[in-house]
Coordinates of C-alpha atoms in Angstrom, one line a residue:
M1185 CA -32.6 -11.5 -12.9
S1186 CA -31.0 -9.0 -10.9
F1187 CA -29.4 -11.1 -8.1
S1188 CA -26.9 -13.8 -7.8
L1189 CA -28.3 -17.5 -7.7
L1190 CA -26.9 -21.2 -8.1
T1191 CA -28.8 -24.2 -8.0
L1192 CA -27.8 -27.6 -8.2
K1193 CA -30.4 -29.3 -11.0
R1194 CA -28.9 -32.5 -11.5
L1195 CA -26.3 -34.6 -10.2
C1196 CA -24.7 -37.8 -12.1
I1197 CA -21.9 -39.9 -10.7
F1198 CA -20.0 -42.0 -12.7
S1199 CA -17.7 -45.2 -12.1
H1200 CA -15.9 -46.0 -15.7
A1201 CA -19.0 -44.5 -17.9
R1202 CA -21.4 -46.2 -15.7
P1203 CA -23.9 -44.2 -13.9
V1204 CA -23.7 -45.2 -10.1
Y1205 CA -26.2 -42.0 -8.9
D1206 CA -28.5 -40.0 -11.1
Q1207 CA -31.1 -37.7 -9.4
Q1208 CA -32.7 -34.6 -10.4
F1209 CA -32.9 -31.7 -7.7
H1210 CA -35.3 -28.4 -7.5
Q1211 CA -35.4 -25.3 -5.8
G1212 CA -36.4 -25.0 -2.5
V1213 CA -35.9 -27.9 0.5
N1214 CA -34.1 -31.0 -1.0
I1215 CA -33.7 -33.9 1.7
I1216 CA -31.6 -36.7 1.0
R1217 CA -32.3 -39.2 3.9
G1218 CA -31.1 -42.6 4.7
D1219 CA -29.3 -44.6 7.5
N1220 CA -25.8 -43.9 8.5
G1221 CA -23.7 -45.3 6.5
S1222 CA -25.6 -45.3 3.3
G1223 CA -23.6 -43.1 1.6
K1224 CA -25.4 -39.5 2.3
S1225 CA -22.2 -37.6 3.4
T1226 CA -20.4 -39.0 0.3
I1227 CA -23.2 -37.2 -2.1
A1228 CA -22.7 -34.1 -0.1
D1229 CA -19.1 -34.3 -0.7
F1230 CA -19.3 -35.0 -4.6
I1231 CA -21.9 -31.9 -4.8
F1232 CA -19.3 -29.6 -2.8
Y1233 CA -16.6 -31.0 -5.2
V1234 CA -18.3 -30.7 -8.7
L1235 CA -19.0 -27.0 -7.6
G1236 CA -15.5 -26.2 -7.4
G1237 CA -14.6 -27.5 -3.8
E1238 CA -11.0 -28.6 -3.1
F1239 CA -11.6 -32.1 -1.9
D1240 CA -9.8 -35.3 -2.3
E1241 CA -10.7 -37.0 1.2
W1242 CA -12.6 -39.6 -0.7
K1243 CA -14.2 -42.4 1.3
E1244 CA -13.8 -46.1 0.0
K1245 CA -16.8 -46.3 -2.0
A1246 CA -16.4 -42.8 -3.5
S1247 CA -12.7 -43.5 -4.3
L1248 CA -14.2 -46.1 -7.0
C1249 CA -15.7 -43.4 -9.2
T1250 CA -14.3 -41.6 -12.0
E1251 CA -16.2 -38.6 -12.4
V1252 CA -18.9 -36.4 -11.3
R1253 CA -21.3 -34.1 -13.4
A1254 CA -23.8 -31.6 -12.6
E1255 CA -26.4 -29.3 -14.1
V1256 CA -26.6 -26.0 -12.6
A1257 CA -29.1 -23.0 -12.8
T1258 CA -27.5 -20.0 -12.8
T1259 CA -28.1 -16.1 -13.2
S1260 CA -27.0 -16.3 -16.9
G1261 CA -28.3 -19.5 -17.6
P1262 CA -27.8 -23.4 -17.1
L1263 CA -24.2 -24.8 -17.2
T1264 CA -23.1 -28.5 -17.2
L1265 CA -20.0 -29.0 -15.3
R1266 CA -17.9 -32.0 -15.4
R1267 CA -14.8 -33.2 -13.0
L1268 CA -13.1 -36.1 -12.5
I1269 CA -12.4 -37.8 -9.4
G1270 CA -8.8 -36.8 -8.4
T1271 CA -7.1 -34.3 -6.3
K1272 CA -7.7 -31.0 -5.0
Q1273 CA -6.7 -29.1 -8.1
E1274 CA -8.4 -31.3 -10.7
P1275 CA -9.9 -28.6 -13.5
I1276 CA -13.3 -28.6 -14.2
T1277 CA -14.9 -28.9 -17.7
V1278 CA -17.7 -26.6 -18.6
F1279 CA -20.5 -26.6 -21.0
F1280 CA -22.8 -23.8 -21.5
G1281 CA -26.0 -25.4 -21.5
P1282 CA -28.1 -28.1 -20.1
M1283 CA -27.1 -31.4 -19.6
A1284 CA -29.4 -33.0 -21.9
N1285 CA -27.4 -30.7 -24.8
A1286 CA -24.0 -31.7 -23.1
I1287 CA -24.4 -35.5 -23.2
N1288 CA -24.7 -35.4 -27.0
S1289 CA -22.0 -32.3 -27.3
P1290 CA -18.4 -33.1 -28.8
I1291 CA -15.3 -32.6 -27.0
E1292 CA -15.2 -29.4 -28.9
G1293 CA -18.1 -27.8 -27.3
W1294 CA -16.7 -28.1 -23.9
E1295 CA -14.2 -25.7 -22.2
R1296 CA -11.6 -26.7 -19.6
Y1297 CA -11.0 -24.5 -16.6
P1298 CA -8.2 -25.0 -13.7
I1299 CA -9.5 -24.5 -10.2
R1300 CA -6.9 -21.4 -9.8
R1301 CA -6.1 -19.3 -12.5
N1302 CA -2.3 -19.0 -13.0
T1303 CA -2.0 -15.7 -14.6
D1304 CA -4.2 -12.6 -14.6
K1305 CA -4.7 -13.3 -18.3
Q1306 CA -6.2 -16.8 -17.9
L1307 CA -9.8 -17.6 -16.7
G1308 CA -10.3 -19.8 -13.7
F1309 CA -13.4 -22.1 -12.8
S1310 CA -14.3 -19.3 -10.2
Q1311 CA -14.3 -16.5 -12.4
V1312 CA -16.7 -18.2 -14.8
L1313 CA -18.9 -19.7 -12.1
F1314 CA -19.1 -16.0 -10.7
R1315 CA -19.8 -14.1 -13.8
A1316 CA -22.7 -17.1 -14.3
C1317 CA -24.1 -16.7 -11.1
G1318 CA -23.9 -12.6 -10.9
I1319 CA -21.3 -12.6 -8.2
P1320 CA -18.7 -10.0 -8.7
E1321 CA -14.8 -11.1 -8.0
A1322 CA -13.7 -9.9 -4.9
P1323 CA -9.8 -9.6 -3.7
T1324 CA -8.4 -10.3 -0.5
I1325 CA -5.9 -8.3 1.6
E1326 CA -3.1 -10.9 0.5
G1327 CA -3.7 -10.1 -3.0
G1328 CA -5.3 -13.1 -4.3
N1329 CA -9.2 -13.4 -5.2
V1330 CA -12.2 -15.1 -3.4
T1331 CA -12.6 -18.4 -5.1
A1332 CA -15.6 -21.0 -5.5
H1333 CA -14.0 -23.0 -3.0
Q1334 CA -13.7 -20.4 -0.3
I1335 CA -17.5 -19.4 -0.8
L1336 CA -18.4 -23.6 -0.6
R1337 CA -16.6 -23.8 2.7
L1338 CA -19.5 -21.3 4.3
L1339 CA -22.2 -22.8 2.3
Y1340 CA -21.3 -26.2 3.1
S1341 CA -21.6 -27.3 6.6
D1342 CA -20.1 -31.0 6.9
Q1343 CA -19.6 -33.4 9.5
R1344 CA -15.9 -33.2 9.7
T1345 CA -15.8 -29.6 10.9
P1346 CA -15.9 -28.9 14.6
A1347 CA -19.2 -27.7 15.3
P1348 CA -18.2 -24.0 16.8
R1349 CA -16.5 -23.3 13.4
L1350 CA -19.0 -21.3 11.3
F1351 CA -16.6 -22.3 7.8
R1352 CA -15.6 -25.8 7.0
F1353 CA -12.7 -26.7 8.3
E1354 CA -9.2 -26.0 6.2
R1355 CA -5.6 -26.6 7.6
F1356 CA -4.3 -23.2 5.9
D1357 CA -6.7 -20.4 6.7
T1358 CA -6.6 -17.1 7.5
S1359 CA -9.1 -14.4 9.0
N1360 CA -8.6 -11.9 6.4
M1361 CA -9.7 -14.7 3.5
R1362 CA -12.8 -15.3 5.8
T1363 CA -13.5 -11.5 6.1
A1364 CA -13.2 -11.3 2.5
V1365 CA -15.6 -14.2 1.6
G1366 CA -18.1 -13.0 4.2
D1367 CA -18.1 -9.4 3.0
L1368 CA -18.7 -10.7 -0.4
L1369 CA -21.5 -12.8 0.5
L1370 CA -23.2 -9.7 2.7
G1371 CA -22.9 -7.5 -0.7
A1372 CA -20.1 -5.1 0.1
N1373 CA -18.6 -3.6 -3.0
T1374 CA -15.0 -4.8 -2.0
Y1375 CA -13.8 -5.4 -5.5
D1376 CA -14.3 -1.7 -6.5
L1377 CA -12.9 -0.6 -3.4
Y1378 CA -9.6 -3.0 -4.1
V1379 CA -9.5 -1.8 -7.6
A1380 CA -9.3 1.8 -6.1
Q1381 CA -6.6 1.2 -3.6
L1382 CA -4.5 -0.5 -6.2
E1383 CA -4.9 2.4 -8.4
L1384 CA -4.0 5.0 -5.5
R1385 CA -1.0 2.8 -5.0
N1386 CA 0.1 3.2 -8.5
A1387 CA -0.9 6.8 -8.3
K1388 CA 1.1 7.5 -5.2
K1389 CA 4.3 5.8 -7.0
V1390 CA 3.9 8.0 -10.0
L1391 CA 3.7 11.2 -7.8
E1392 CA 6.6 10.0 -5.8
D1393 CA 8.5 9.4 -9.1
R1394 CA 7.7 12.6 -10.9
Q1395 CA 8.6 14.7 -7.7
A1396 CA 12.1 13.0 -7.4
K1397 CA 12.6 13.6 -11.0
L1398 CA 11.6 17.3 -10.6
T1399 CA 13.5 18.1 -7.5
S1400 CA 16.5 16.4 -9.5
L1401 CA 16.0 18.5 -12.5
L1402 CA 15.4 21.5 -10.3
A1403 CA 18.9 21.0 -8.9
A1404 CA 20.5 20.8 -12.1
I1405 CA 19.2 24.3 -13.3
P1406 CA 21.9 27.1 -12.1
G1407 CA 20.8 29.4 -9.6
Q1408 CA 20.1 32.7 -11.8
Y1409 CA 17.8 30.6 -13.9
G1410 CA 16.0 28.7 -11.1
S1411 CA 12.8 30.8 -11.5
M1412 CA 12.6 31.4 -15.0
N1413 CA 10.0 29.5 -17.0
A1414 CA 10.1 28.5 -20.8
V1415 CA 8.5 31.4 -22.1
E1416 CA 11.0 34.0 -20.3
L1417 CA 14.1 32.2 -21.6
A1418 CA 12.6 32.1 -25.2
G1419 CA 12.3 35.7 -24.8
R1420 CA 16.0 36.1 -23.9
I1421 CA 17.1 33.7 -27.0
T1422 CA 15.2 36.1 -29.2
A1423 CA 16.7 39.0 -27.7
L1424 CA 20.1 37.7 -28.6
E1425 CA 19.1 36.4 -32.1
Q1426 CA 18.2 39.8 -32.7
E1427 CA 21.6 41.2 -31.5
R1428 CA 23.2 38.8 -33.3
D1429 CA 21.6 40.2 -36.6
R1430 CA 22.4 43.6 -35.5
V1431 CA 26.1 42.7 -35.0
I1432 CA 26.5 41.2 -38.3
E1433 CA 24.8 44.3 -40.0
Q1434 CA 27.6 46.2 -38.2
I1435 CA 30.6 44.1 -39.6
A1436 CA 28.9 44.5 -43.3
A1437 CA 28.9 48.2 -42.4
V1438 CA 32.5 48.5 -41.3
D1439 CA 34.2 49.5 -44.5
E1440 CA 31.2 52.3 -45.0
A1441 CA 32.7 54.1 -41.9
A1442 CA 34.8 57.1 -42.6
P1443 CA 38.5 56.9 -41.5
G1444 CA 38.4 59.1 -39.1
D1445 CA 35.5 58.5 -37.5
V1446 CA 36.8 54.6 -37.4
D1447 CA 40.1 56.1 -35.6
K1448 CA 37.9 58.1 -33.1
E1449 CA 35.7 55.3 -32.3
F1450 CA 38.9 53.0 -31.9
E1451 CA 40.7 55.3 -29.5
D1452 CA 37.2 55.5 -27.4
R1453 CA 36.9 52.1 -27.3
R1454 CA 40.6 51.4 -26.5
N1455 CA 40.4 53.9 -23.6
Q1456 CA 37.1 52.5 -22.4
A1457 CA 38.6 48.6 -22.3
L1458 CA 41.4 50.3 -20.5
R1459 CA 39.0 51.9 -17.7
D1460 CA 37.3 48.4 -17.8
I1461 CA 40.6 46.5 -17.3
R1462 CA 41.7 49.0 -14.3
R1463 CA 38.3 48.7 -12.7
A1464 CA 38.4 45.0 -12.8
R1465 CA 41.9 45.3 -11.5
S1466 CA 40.7 47.2 -8.5
E1467 CA 38.1 45.1 -7.8
V1468 CA 40.3 42.0 -7.7
R1469 CA 42.8 43.4 -5.6
Q1470 CA 39.9 44.8 -3.3
L1471 CA 38.7 41.1 -2.9
E1472 CA 42.2 39.8 -2.5
E1473 CA 42.8 42.3 0.3
S1474 CA 39.7 41.5 2.0
V1475 CA 40.2 37.4 2.0
E1476 CA 43.8 38.0 3.3
K1477 CA 42.2 40.3 6.0
L1478 CA 39.5 37.7 6.7
E1479 CA 42.1 34.8 6.7
L1480 CA 44.1 36.7 9.4
E1481 CA 40.8 37.3 11.4
I1482 CA 40.0 33.7 11.2
S1483 CA 43.7 32.5 12.1
D1484 CA 43.5 34.7 15.1
L1485 CA 40.0 33.9 16.4
N1486 CA 41.1 30.2 15.6
T1487 CA 43.9 30.8 18.4
F1488 CA 41.6 33.0 20.8
L1489 CA 39.4 29.7 20.6
D1490 CA 42.4 27.4 21.4
Y1491 CA 43.4 29.7 24.0
L1492 CA 39.9 29.9 25.8
E1493 CA 39.1 26.0 25.4
Q1494 CA 42.5 25.8 27.2
T1495 CA 41.7 28.3 29.6
M1496 CA 38.4 26.4 30.4
E1497 CA 40.3 23.2 30.9
K1498 CA 42.5 24.9 33.5
V1499 CA 39.7 26.6 35.4
N1500 CA 37.9 23.2 35.3
A1501 CA 41.2 21.4 36.6
S1502 CA 42.0 24.2 39.2
S1503 CA 38.2 24.1 40.6
S1504 CA 38.7 20.2 41.2
I1505 CA 42.0 20.7 42.7
A1506 CA 40.8 23.5 44.9
G1507 CA 38.1 21.2 46.1
V1508 CA 40.7 18.7 47.1
L1509 CA 43.5 21.1 48.5
G1510 CA 40.8 23.0 50.8
S1511 CA 40.6 19.6 52.8
I1512 CA 44.1 19.4 53.6
D1513 CA 45.2 20.4 56.8
F1514 CA 48.8 21.8 57.1
A1515 CA 50.6 21.8 60.0
Y1516 CA 54.0 22.7 58.5
C1517 CA 54.8 25.8 56.2
P1518 CA 55.4 24.2 52.6
A1519 CA 58.2 27.0 52.3
C1520 CA 60.3 26.8 55.0
L1521 CA 59.0 23.9 57.0
E1522 CA 58.3 25.6 60.1
P1523 CA 55.4 24.9 62.4
L1524 CA 52.5 26.8 61.3
E1525 CA 50.4 28.4 64.4
G1526 CA 47.5 30.4 64.7
H1527 CA 45.4 28.0 62.4
T1528 CA 41.9 28.2 64.1
G1529 CA 39.7 25.9 61.5
T1530 CA 38.3 25.5 58.2
S1531 CA 37.1 29.1 57.8
Q1532 CA 40.8 30.0 57.4
C1533 CA 43.3 29.9 55.0
V1534 CA 45.8 27.1 56.2
L1535 CA 48.9 29.4 55.0
C1536 CA 48.0 32.9 55.8
S1537 CA 45.0 32.5 57.8
K1538 CA 42.9 34.9 55.9
P1539 CA 39.3 34.3 56.1
V1540 CA 38.1 31.7 53.3
D1541 CA 34.5 31.3 52.4
P1542 CA 33.8 28.0 50.7
E1543 CA 30.7 29.0 49.1
R1544 CA 32.5 32.2 47.5
E1545 CA 35.6 30.5 46.2
G1546 CA 32.9 28.0 44.1
A1547 CA 30.6 30.7 42.9
R1548 CA 34.1 32.6 41.5
Y1549 CA 35.2 29.3 39.8
L1550 CA 31.4 29.3 38.2
E1551 CA 31.2 33.0 37.0
I1552 CA 34.7 32.2 35.7
K1553 CA 33.4 29.3 33.7
L1554 CA 30.2 30.9 32.7
D1555 CA 32.4 34.0 31.3
I1556 CA 34.4 31.6 29.4
S1557 CA 31.8 29.7 28.1
M1558 CA 30.1 33.2 26.8
Q1559 CA 33.6 34.2 25.1
L1560 CA 33.8 30.7 23.6
R1561 CA 30.5 30.8 21.9
E1562 CA 30.7 34.4 20.7
S1563 CA 34.2 33.9 19.5
R1564 CA 32.6 30.7 17.6
Q1565 CA 29.7 32.7 16.1
I1566 CA 32.0 35.7 15.1
L1567 CA 33.9 32.7 13.3
E1568 CA 31.2 31.0 11.4
A1569 CA 30.4 34.9 10.3
K1570 CA 33.9 35.2 9.2
E1571 CA 34.1 32.0 7.6
A1572 CA 30.9 32.7 5.5
E1573 CA 32.3 35.9 4.5
R1574 CA 35.6 34.3 3.4
Q1575 CA 33.9 31.9 1.4
K1576 CA 31.6 34.8 -0.4
D1577 CA 34.6 36.9 -1.2
G1578 CA 36.7 34.0 -2.3
A1579 CA 33.7 33.1 -4.9
E1580 CA 33.4 36.6 -6.2
L1581 CA 37.3 37.0 -6.0
K1582 CA 37.3 33.9 -8.4
S1583 CA 34.4 35.4 -10.4
A1584 CA 36.6 38.9 -10.7
R1585 CA 39.8 37.0 -11.9
H1586 CA 38.0 35.2 -14.5
E1587 CA 36.6 38.7 -15.7
L1588 CA 39.7 40.4 -15.5
R1589 CA 41.4 37.4 -17.5
R1590 CA 38.7 37.9 -20.2
R1591 CA 39.2 41.5 -20.4
N1592 CA 42.9 41.4 -21.1
L1593 CA 42.2 38.6 -23.7
E1594 CA 39.5 40.8 -25.4
F1595 CA 41.8 43.8 -25.3
R1596 CA 45.0 42.2 -26.6
S1597 CA 42.8 40.7 -29.4
A1598 CA 41.0 43.5 -30.2
F1599 CA 43.5 46.4 -29.7
E1600 CA 47.1 45.0 -29.6
L1601 CA 46.9 42.2 -32.2
A1602 CA 44.8 44.2 -34.7
G1603 CA 46.5 45.6 -37.3
S1604 CA 44.3 48.4 -37.7
P1605 CA 41.3 50.0 -36.2
R1606 CA 39.0 48.3 -38.9
D1607 CA 40.5 45.0 -38.0
A1608 CA 40.2 45.6 -34.4
K1609 CA 36.2 46.9 -34.7
L1610 CA 35.7 43.1 -36.9
A1611 CA 37.6 41.1 -34.4
E1612 CA 35.3 43.0 -31.5
L1613 CA 32.1 42.5 -33.5
N1614 CA 33.0 38.8 -34.5
N1615 CA 34.2 37.8 -30.8
R1616 CA 30.8 39.3 -29.7
I1617 CA 28.9 37.1 -32.5
G1618 CA 30.9 34.4 -30.8
Q1619 CA 29.6 34.8 -27.2
I1620 CA 26.2 35.7 -28.5
G1621 CA 26.2 32.0 -29.9
Q1622 CA 27.6 30.7 -26.7
E1623 CA 24.9 32.3 -24.7
I1624 CA 22.0 31.2 -27.0
T1625 CA 23.5 27.6 -26.9
Y1626 CA 23.3 27.6 -23.1
L1627 CA 20.3 29.2 -22.8
G1628 CA 18.8 26.7 -25.2
S1629 CA 19.9 24.2 -23.0
I1630 CA 18.3 25.8 -19.9
R1631 CA 14.9 26.2 -22.0
E1632 CA 15.2 22.4 -22.5
L1633 CA 15.4 21.7 -18.9
A1634 CA 12.6 24.4 -18.0
E1635 CA 10.3 22.7 -20.8
R1636 CA 11.3 19.4 -18.8
V1637 CA 10.4 21.2 -15.6
A1638 CA 6.8 22.2 -16.9
K1639 CA 6.1 18.9 -18.2
L1640 CA 7.1 17.1 -14.9
I1641 CA 5.1 19.7 -12.9
A1642 CA 2.2 19.2 -14.9
E1643 CA 2.5 15.6 -14.7
R1644 CA 2.9 15.8 -10.5
D1645 CA -0.1 18.0 -10.5
A1646 CA -2.2 15.6 -12.4
A1647 CA -0.5 12.7 -10.4
N1648 CA -1.8 14.5 -7.3
N1649 CA -5.2 15.2 -8.5
E1650 CA -5.3 11.7 -9.3
V1651 CA -4.2 10.5 -5.6
D1652 CA -6.7 13.0 -4.3
R1653 CA -9.3 11.8 -6.3
L1654 CA -8.9 8.2 -5.6
N1655 CA -8.6 9.1 -1.9
T1656 CA -12.0 10.6 -2.1
V1657 CA -13.4 7.4 -4.1
I1658 CA -11.8 4.8 -1.2
T1659 CA -13.5 7.1 1.4
R1660 CA -16.8 6.8 -0.1
L1661 CA -16.5 3.1 -1.2
S1662 CA -15.2 2.6 2.5
S1663 CA -18.0 4.2 4.0
A1664 CA -20.8 2.3 1.5
S1665 CA -18.9 -0.7 2.4
Y1666 CA -19.5 -0.5 5.9
G1667 CA -22.7 0.7 5.5
R1668 CA -23.8 -2.4 3.6
I1669 CA -21.9 -4.7 5.8
S1670 CA -23.9 -3.1 9.2
E1671 CA -26.9 -3.4 7.2
A1672 CA -27.0 -6.8 6.0
M1673 CA -25.0 -8.1 9.3
S1674 CA -28.2 -6.6 11.3
M1675 CA -30.7 -8.8 9.1
V1676 CA -28.6 -12.1 9.5
S1677 CA -28.6 -11.3 13.3
A1678 CA -32.4 -10.7 13.2
R1679 CA -32.9 -14.1 11.4
A1680 CA -30.6 -16.1 13.5
K1681 CA -32.2 -14.9 16.7
S1682 CA -35.5 -16.0 15.0
L1683 CA -34.3 -19.3 14.0
L1684 CA -32.6 -20.0 17.7
K1685 CA -36.1 -19.2 19.3
Q1686 CA -37.8 -21.8 17.4
D1687 CA -35.3 -24.5 18.6
L1688 CA -36.8 -26.6 21.3
K1689 CA -36.0 -25.6 24.7
R1690 CA -32.8 -27.4 25.2
Q1691 CA -30.2 -24.3 25.7
E1692 CA -31.4 -21.5 27.7
E1693 CA -29.1 -18.8 26.0
F1694 CA -31.4 -19.8 22.7
T1695 CA -34.6 -19.0 24.3
D1696 CA -34.8 -15.3 24.0
P1697 CA -31.0 -14.2 22.8
G1698 CA -30.4 -10.4 22.7
M1699 CA -27.7 -10.5 20.0
V1700 CA -26.5 -13.1 17.7
T1701 CA -23.1 -12.0 16.3
V1702 CA -21.8 -13.8 13.0
D1703 CA -17.6 -13.1 13.2
F1704 CA -16.4 -14.2 9.8
A1705 CA -12.8 -13.0 10.8
D1706 CA -13.0 -15.5 14.3
D1707 CA -14.7 -18.1 12.4
A1708 CA -17.2 -18.5 15.4
V1709 CA -21.0 -17.7 16.2
L1710 CA -21.5 -15.9 19.7
V1711 CA -24.7 -15.5 21.4
D1712 CA -24.9 -12.6 23.6
G1713 CA -20.9 -12.6 23.5
K1714 CA -21.0 -16.6 24.5
M1715 CA -20.0 -19.7 22.3
N1716 CA -19.0 -23.2 22.7
F1717 CA -22.3 -24.6 24.1
A1718 CA -23.5 -28.0 24.2
E1719 CA -22.1 -30.0 21.1
S1720 CA -25.7 -30.4 19.9
S1721 CA -26.6 -26.7 20.6
N1722 CA -23.2 -25.6 18.8
V1723 CA -24.7 -27.6 15.7
V1724 CA -28.0 -25.8 15.8
L1725 CA -26.3 -22.4 16.4
K1726 CA -23.8 -22.9 13.6
N1727 CA -26.5 -24.2 11.1
A1728 CA -28.9 -21.1 12.3
A1729 CA -26.3 -18.8 11.1
I1730 CA -26.0 -20.4 7.7
L1731 CA -29.6 -20.4 7.4
A1732 CA -29.9 -17.0 8.4
L1733 CA -27.4 -15.8 5.9
L1734 CA -29.3 -17.6 3.1
G1735 CA -32.7 -16.2 4.7
A1736 CA -31.7 -12.9 4.8
A1737 CA -30.1 -13.2 0.9
A1738 CA -33.4 -14.8 -0.2
E1739 CA -35.3 -11.3 1.3
D1740 CA -32.5 -8.8 -0.3
E1741 CA -31.3 -8.6 -3.6
N1742 CA -28.3 -6.8 -2.9
F1743 CA -26.5 -9.7 -1.2
W1744 CA -24.0 -11.8 -3.5
H1745 CA -25.0 -15.0 -1.7
P1746 CA -25.6 -17.5 -4.5
R1747 CA -28.7 -18.5 -2.2
L1748 CA -27.7 -22.2 -1.9
V1749 CA -27.1 -24.1 1.2
L1750 CA -25.5 -27.8 1.8
M1751 CA -26.1 -29.5 5.2
D1752 CA -24.7 -32.4 6.0
N1753 CA -24.8 -32.1 9.9
V1754 CA -28.4 -31.3 11.2
E1755 CA -28.5 -33.9 13.9
D1756 CA -24.7 -34.2 14.4
K1757 CA -22.7 -34.7 17.5
G1758 CA -25.8 -36.5 19.4
M1759 CA -28.6 -34.7 18.8
E1760 CA -32.1 -36.1 20.0
Q1761 CA -34.6 -37.0 17.2
Q1762 CA -37.2 -34.5 18.4
R1763 CA -34.9 -31.7 18.3
S1764 CA -33.7 -32.8 14.7
H1765 CA -37.3 -33.1 13.8
N1766 CA -37.9 -29.5 14.9
F1767 CA -35.1 -28.0 13.1
Q1768 CA -36.0 -29.8 9.9
K1769 CA -39.3 -27.9 10.2
I1770 CA -37.5 -24.5 10.9
I1771 CA -35.8 -25.2 7.4
V1772 CA -38.9 -25.9 5.7
N1773 CA -40.7 -22.7 7.2
L1774 CA -37.7 -20.3 6.2
S1775 CA -37.7 -21.7 3.0
Q1776 CA -41.8 -21.3 2.2
K1777 CA -41.2 -17.8 3.6
A1778 CA -38.2 -16.8 1.4
R1779 CA -39.4 -13.9 -1.6
L1780 CA -36.5 -14.9 -3.7
P1781 CA -35.4 -18.4 -5.2
H1782 CA -33.1 -20.5 -3.4
Q1783 CA -32.0 -23.8 -2.6
I1784 CA -31.5 -26.1 0.8
I1785 CA -30.0 -29.3 0.2
F1786 CA -29.6 -31.3 3.5
T1787 CA -29.0 -34.9 4.5
T1788 CA -30.7 -36.7 7.8
S1789 CA -30.8 -40.1 9.1
M1790 CA -33.9 -39.0 11.1
P1791 CA -36.3 -37.7 8.5
N1792 CA -39.1 -36.0 10.1
P1793 CA -42.3 -37.8 8.9
D1794 CA -44.5 -34.6 7.8
L1795 CA -41.8 -33.8 5.4
D1796 CA -41.4 -37.3 3.9
M1797 CA -43.0 -36.3 0.5
E1798 CA -41.8 -36.1 -2.9
K1799 CA -41.6 -32.1 -3.1
F1800 CA -39.1 -32.2 -0.1
T1801 CA -37.4 -35.6 -0.5
I1802 CA -34.4 -36.4 -3.3
G1803 CA -34.5 -40.1 -4.3
P1804 CA -35.4 -43.0 -2.0
R1805 CA -35.0 -43.6 1.6
Y1806 CA -31.4 -45.2 1.7
T1807 CA -30.3 -48.0 3.6
E1808 CA -26.9 -50.2 4.1
Q1809 CA -28.4 -52.5 1.3
N1810 CA -29.7 -49.7 -1.0
R1811 CA -26.9 -47.3 -0.7
T1812 CA -26.7 -43.7 -2.7
L1813 CA -23.8 -45.1 -5.1
N1814 CA -25.4 -48.4 -6.9
F1815 CA -22.4 -50.1 -8.3
G1816 CA -24.8 -53.0 -9.1
I1817 CA -22.9 -55.3 -6.6

């Protein structure tokens, strides 16, 4: 069987080891009929409970029962389920076989599974049931998995839930969970998509980790070796090792050289060393002069900048004062206190009576400010360049001094402390061997870093390739999932429209609906964008949507719907008998036209006489005296 399936074959309810209900069920339509109050809803609750529903709102008679057993047919074969009457989280015991074999099986033949698994290593009942029925695991955005209980909330239409709601009411419910349930039943490949998204998240973490380590490692490699790879470093080490071998050979051949040749070579090397020292001293002196000169220039620039900044403050102050003084009318000379004569207005200076142009005065201040600003900017740029140059020359001076000290030490060791040209030659050669050893050790550490860099680069590239691959997979799966959901929803909508058209003419919107939308996220069913009709019409609409899902799944193997529906409200909310009878016919017609095996179980207190026959009904017609649960009292 290549499609998912779950069918109830037998239901047994016990009260202290005594059966109080035992009925066989079949594929297709199963009608549990009886008067109101005869216990039909209790049987529906027990079916919901034994299949994994989280339920503990037991009625008085139901609370007298101690356990419920069910034989179910699945894609993988028959299972027998046993669940004690208790809390919502009461585990379920499973026997992998029919109930006839389970009855005689010892306890070792049963497996106990929790309703909700506590760890990834532990199987829960939902995982067992899904695998048996051919339903894949479906994760939710919150990180959990869709459970049998969550699926049953969409398959079980009970009387407690308000009619406009699509899912069985639950206090703690989320739109993400409802969407995950709906997408799963429609056949969307959400599990593979979720796994790919988890793998992408992990791959991105690996990529970030490798990139961070690579950046840190590259920062630890000196600049002169930053662009070198392990092969180049190995080549340099080999060259140094070869030079060391040659120096060792030269040490061995020192005593073979003629005395005159040794003296001449000694003098030549001494003179060359002196020239190198003088050149190093000259370089140090030039750099010291350059640094000293730059420091003086920087000091002058700082002084000049301070002067410009102070001048700018004074110009700003003068401009402000000029604006204030220009409005003062002097009647007496501020020097001799004699009355001023000849002042004709604001266009002349109040002291010298020369013409004054206020706009020109403002422009002059602006011109001065702009000139000072330009000088400030240029001076700061020059200062930055000088400081950068001083820093560069300072670094070079430090290196040159180090080089001068090294040459002085080598000269003293080779030519001043040596007792003879031979000793000087040996000292020089041995000193070179020491230098080569230090360089080899240093380059060896750099090569290790380079090898680690190469490894991290390879790991980073591999992680980046994995991220690209998973992005491609997610895009493909998302597209396929969206396409599947759209296709399946079109099938469901078409069947829901057909079912509503078959309803009696009690709701105008149902007569010829243009679009029926099943919205899992909003827990609603809409007809041409409308919802919340008359209460009895809401019942018809909800049941039509649930049946439409089953009807579409009974035609298309790609649905992961278990092809089981349980309805306990076909005439709920004051529905008239004629309308209920008509809807029961609609249910039977849908079942008879279905291509794939399925099961519809519904309860009614208004059974359609045309359907009151053995191939549809389960058990007798129950009454207040002959209730579904027979305690023999």
